Coordinates of C-alpha atoms in Angstrom, one line a residue:
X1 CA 0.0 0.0 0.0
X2 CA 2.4 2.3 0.7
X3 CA 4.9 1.9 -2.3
X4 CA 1.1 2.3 -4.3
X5 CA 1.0 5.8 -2.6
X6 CA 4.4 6.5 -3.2
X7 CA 3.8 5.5 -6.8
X8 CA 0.9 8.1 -7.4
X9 CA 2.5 11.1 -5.2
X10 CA 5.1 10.9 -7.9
X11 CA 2.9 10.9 -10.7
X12 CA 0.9 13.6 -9.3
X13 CA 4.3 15.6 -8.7
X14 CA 5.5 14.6 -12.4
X15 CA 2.1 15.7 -13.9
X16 CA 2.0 18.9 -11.8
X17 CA 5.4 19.3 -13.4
X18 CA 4.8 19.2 -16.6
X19 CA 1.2 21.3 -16.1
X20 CA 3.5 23.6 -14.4
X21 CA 5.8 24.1 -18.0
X22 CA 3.3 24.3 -20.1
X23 CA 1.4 27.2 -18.2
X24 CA 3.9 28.8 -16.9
X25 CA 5.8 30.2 -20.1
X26 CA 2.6 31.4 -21.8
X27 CA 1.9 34.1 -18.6
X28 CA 5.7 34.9 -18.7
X29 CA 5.8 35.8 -22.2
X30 CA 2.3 37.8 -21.7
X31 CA 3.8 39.7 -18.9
X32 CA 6.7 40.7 -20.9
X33 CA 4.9 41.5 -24.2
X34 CA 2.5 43.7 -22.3
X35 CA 5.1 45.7 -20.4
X36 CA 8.3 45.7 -22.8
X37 CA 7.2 44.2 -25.9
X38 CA 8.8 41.5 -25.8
X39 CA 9.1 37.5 -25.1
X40 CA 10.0 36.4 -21.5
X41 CA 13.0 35.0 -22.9
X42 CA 14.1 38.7 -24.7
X43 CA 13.2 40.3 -21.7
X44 CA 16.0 37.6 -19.6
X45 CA 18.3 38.1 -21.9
X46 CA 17.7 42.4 -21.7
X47 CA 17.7 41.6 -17.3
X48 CA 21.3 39.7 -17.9
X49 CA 23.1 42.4 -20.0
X50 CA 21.3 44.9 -17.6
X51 CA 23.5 43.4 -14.5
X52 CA 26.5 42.1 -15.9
X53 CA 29.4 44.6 -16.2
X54 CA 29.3 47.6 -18.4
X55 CA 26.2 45.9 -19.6
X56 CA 28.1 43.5 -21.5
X57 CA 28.3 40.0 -21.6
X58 CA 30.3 37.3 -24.5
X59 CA 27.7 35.5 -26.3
X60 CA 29.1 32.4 -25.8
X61 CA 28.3 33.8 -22.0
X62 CA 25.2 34.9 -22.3
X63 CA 23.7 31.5 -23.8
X64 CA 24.7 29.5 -21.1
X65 CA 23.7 32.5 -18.5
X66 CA 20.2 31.9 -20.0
X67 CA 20.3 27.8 -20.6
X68 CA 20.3 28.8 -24.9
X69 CA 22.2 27.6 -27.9
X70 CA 24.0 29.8 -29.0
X71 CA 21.9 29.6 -32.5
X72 CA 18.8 30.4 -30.0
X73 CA 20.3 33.4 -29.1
X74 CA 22.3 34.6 -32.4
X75 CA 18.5 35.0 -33.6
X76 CA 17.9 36.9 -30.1
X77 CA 20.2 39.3 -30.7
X78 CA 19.6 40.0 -34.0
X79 CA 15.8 40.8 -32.8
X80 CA 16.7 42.6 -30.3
X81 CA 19.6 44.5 -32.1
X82 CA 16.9 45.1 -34.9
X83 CA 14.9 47.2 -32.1
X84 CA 17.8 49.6 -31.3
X85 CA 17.8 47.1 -27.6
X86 CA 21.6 46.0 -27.9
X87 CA 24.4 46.3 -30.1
X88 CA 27.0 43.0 -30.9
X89 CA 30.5 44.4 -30.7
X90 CA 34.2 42.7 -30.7
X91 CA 34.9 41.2 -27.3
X92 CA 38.1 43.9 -26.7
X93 CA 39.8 40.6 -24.2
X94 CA 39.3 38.2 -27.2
X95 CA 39.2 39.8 -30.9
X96 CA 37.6 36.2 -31.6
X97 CA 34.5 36.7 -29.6
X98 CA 31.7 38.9 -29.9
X99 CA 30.0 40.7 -26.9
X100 CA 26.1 41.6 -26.4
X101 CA 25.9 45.3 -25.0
X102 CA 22.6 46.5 -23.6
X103 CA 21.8 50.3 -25.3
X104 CA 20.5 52.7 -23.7
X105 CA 17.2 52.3 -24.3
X106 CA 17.2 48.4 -23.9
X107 CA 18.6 49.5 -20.6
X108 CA 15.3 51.6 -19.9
X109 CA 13.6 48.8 -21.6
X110 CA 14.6 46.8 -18.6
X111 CA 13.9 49.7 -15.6
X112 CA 10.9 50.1 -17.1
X113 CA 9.6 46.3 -17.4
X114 CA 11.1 45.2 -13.8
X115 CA 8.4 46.3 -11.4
X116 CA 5.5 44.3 -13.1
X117 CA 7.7 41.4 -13.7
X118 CA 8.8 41.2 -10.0
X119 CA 5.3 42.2 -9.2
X120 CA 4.1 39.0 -11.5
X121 CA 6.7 37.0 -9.7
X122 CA 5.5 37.8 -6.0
X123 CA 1.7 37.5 -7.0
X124 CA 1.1 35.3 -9.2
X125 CA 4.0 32.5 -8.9
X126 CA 5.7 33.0 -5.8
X127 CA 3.1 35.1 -3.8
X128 CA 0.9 31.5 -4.5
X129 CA 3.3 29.8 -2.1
X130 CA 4.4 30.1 1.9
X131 CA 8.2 30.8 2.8
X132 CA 8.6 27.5 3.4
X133 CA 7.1 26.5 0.0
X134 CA 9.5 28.8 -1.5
X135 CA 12.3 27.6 0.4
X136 CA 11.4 23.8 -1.0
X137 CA 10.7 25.0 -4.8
X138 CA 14.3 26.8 -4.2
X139 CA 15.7 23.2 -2.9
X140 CA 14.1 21.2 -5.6
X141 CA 14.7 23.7 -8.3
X142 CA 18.4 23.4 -7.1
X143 CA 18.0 19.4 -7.2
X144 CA 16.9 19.5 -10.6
X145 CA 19.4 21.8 -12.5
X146 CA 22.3 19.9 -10.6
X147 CA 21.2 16.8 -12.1
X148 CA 19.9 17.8 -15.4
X149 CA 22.9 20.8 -15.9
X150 CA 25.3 20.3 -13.2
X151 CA 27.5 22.8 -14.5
X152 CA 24.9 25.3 -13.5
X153 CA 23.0 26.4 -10.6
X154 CA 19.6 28.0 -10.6
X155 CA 21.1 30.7 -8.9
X156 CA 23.7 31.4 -11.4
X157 CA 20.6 32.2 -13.4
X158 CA 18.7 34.4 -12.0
X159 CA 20.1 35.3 -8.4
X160 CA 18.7 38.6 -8.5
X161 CA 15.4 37.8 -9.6
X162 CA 15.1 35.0 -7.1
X163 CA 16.2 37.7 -4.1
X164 CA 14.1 40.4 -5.5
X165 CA 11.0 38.4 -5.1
X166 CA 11.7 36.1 -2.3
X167 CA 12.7 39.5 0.0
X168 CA 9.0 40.8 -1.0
X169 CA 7.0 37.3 -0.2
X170 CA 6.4 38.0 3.3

């Protein structure tokens, strides 16, 4: 009986899961289109070159700062380079490489955006949860990226996200 109930908690935490991304990216990319005009994903990659030094990051960088191929985010950038957002210039360490920069106005693309998207965070994802709750999705979230990518950590991600939101939960 008790390996039967152990059998259909997982399935119910699989299927919740999966429910989980398959809902979730639809209200991200919502979010972002309504308050930046653009996909969750643009708006990630707009957040990362907003706090990384000089509002620069590699591309080879930047893809794995935001779990992409770098194909994925070649057609990003030229999206996003299209709209003025960021520029592509020669990495000065590396004359091989090739950096993202954030422009000015993908810069207040970014200011602008951030307060409904940590607003959606705390009240519609987070805010859905207790601290403790939080504290376990921040343990199993940890979990899984260490086994799926264990050269990343969640946190590595989106550290300041993560502490924006969590430090307004309460």
């Amino acid at each position: 009986m008790a390996s039967e109930e152990s059998d259909e908690i997982r399935r119910a935490a699989w299927l919740g899961l999966i429910a989980l991304t398959q809902v979730l990216p639809p209200v991200l990319d919502s979010h972002a289109s309504r308050d930046s005009a653009s996909t969750h994903y643009e708006y990630f990659v707009l957040s990362r070159l907003a706090e990384a030094p000089g509002r620069r990051m590699r591309l080879s960088a930047l893809a794995a700062a935001t779990s992409a191929s770098a194909s994925r985010l070649s057609h990003v950038i030229k999206r996003l380079e299209a709209r003025g957002l960021v520029e592509r210039v020669p990495c000065e360490e590396d004359g091989r490489a090739t950096n993202a920069v954030l422009t000015p106005r993908g810069a207040e693309l970014v200011a602008g955006a951030a307060p409904g998207h940590l607003e959606l965070i705390r009240e519609r994802i987070l805010g859905a949860l207790t601290s403790d709750q939080v504290r376990d999705l921040a343990e199993i979230s940890a979990a899984l990226i260490d086994t799926i990518d264990p050269a990343r950590r969640p946190s590595d991600v989106c550290e300041s996200v993560v502490r924006s939101a969590g430090s307004q939960i309460a």
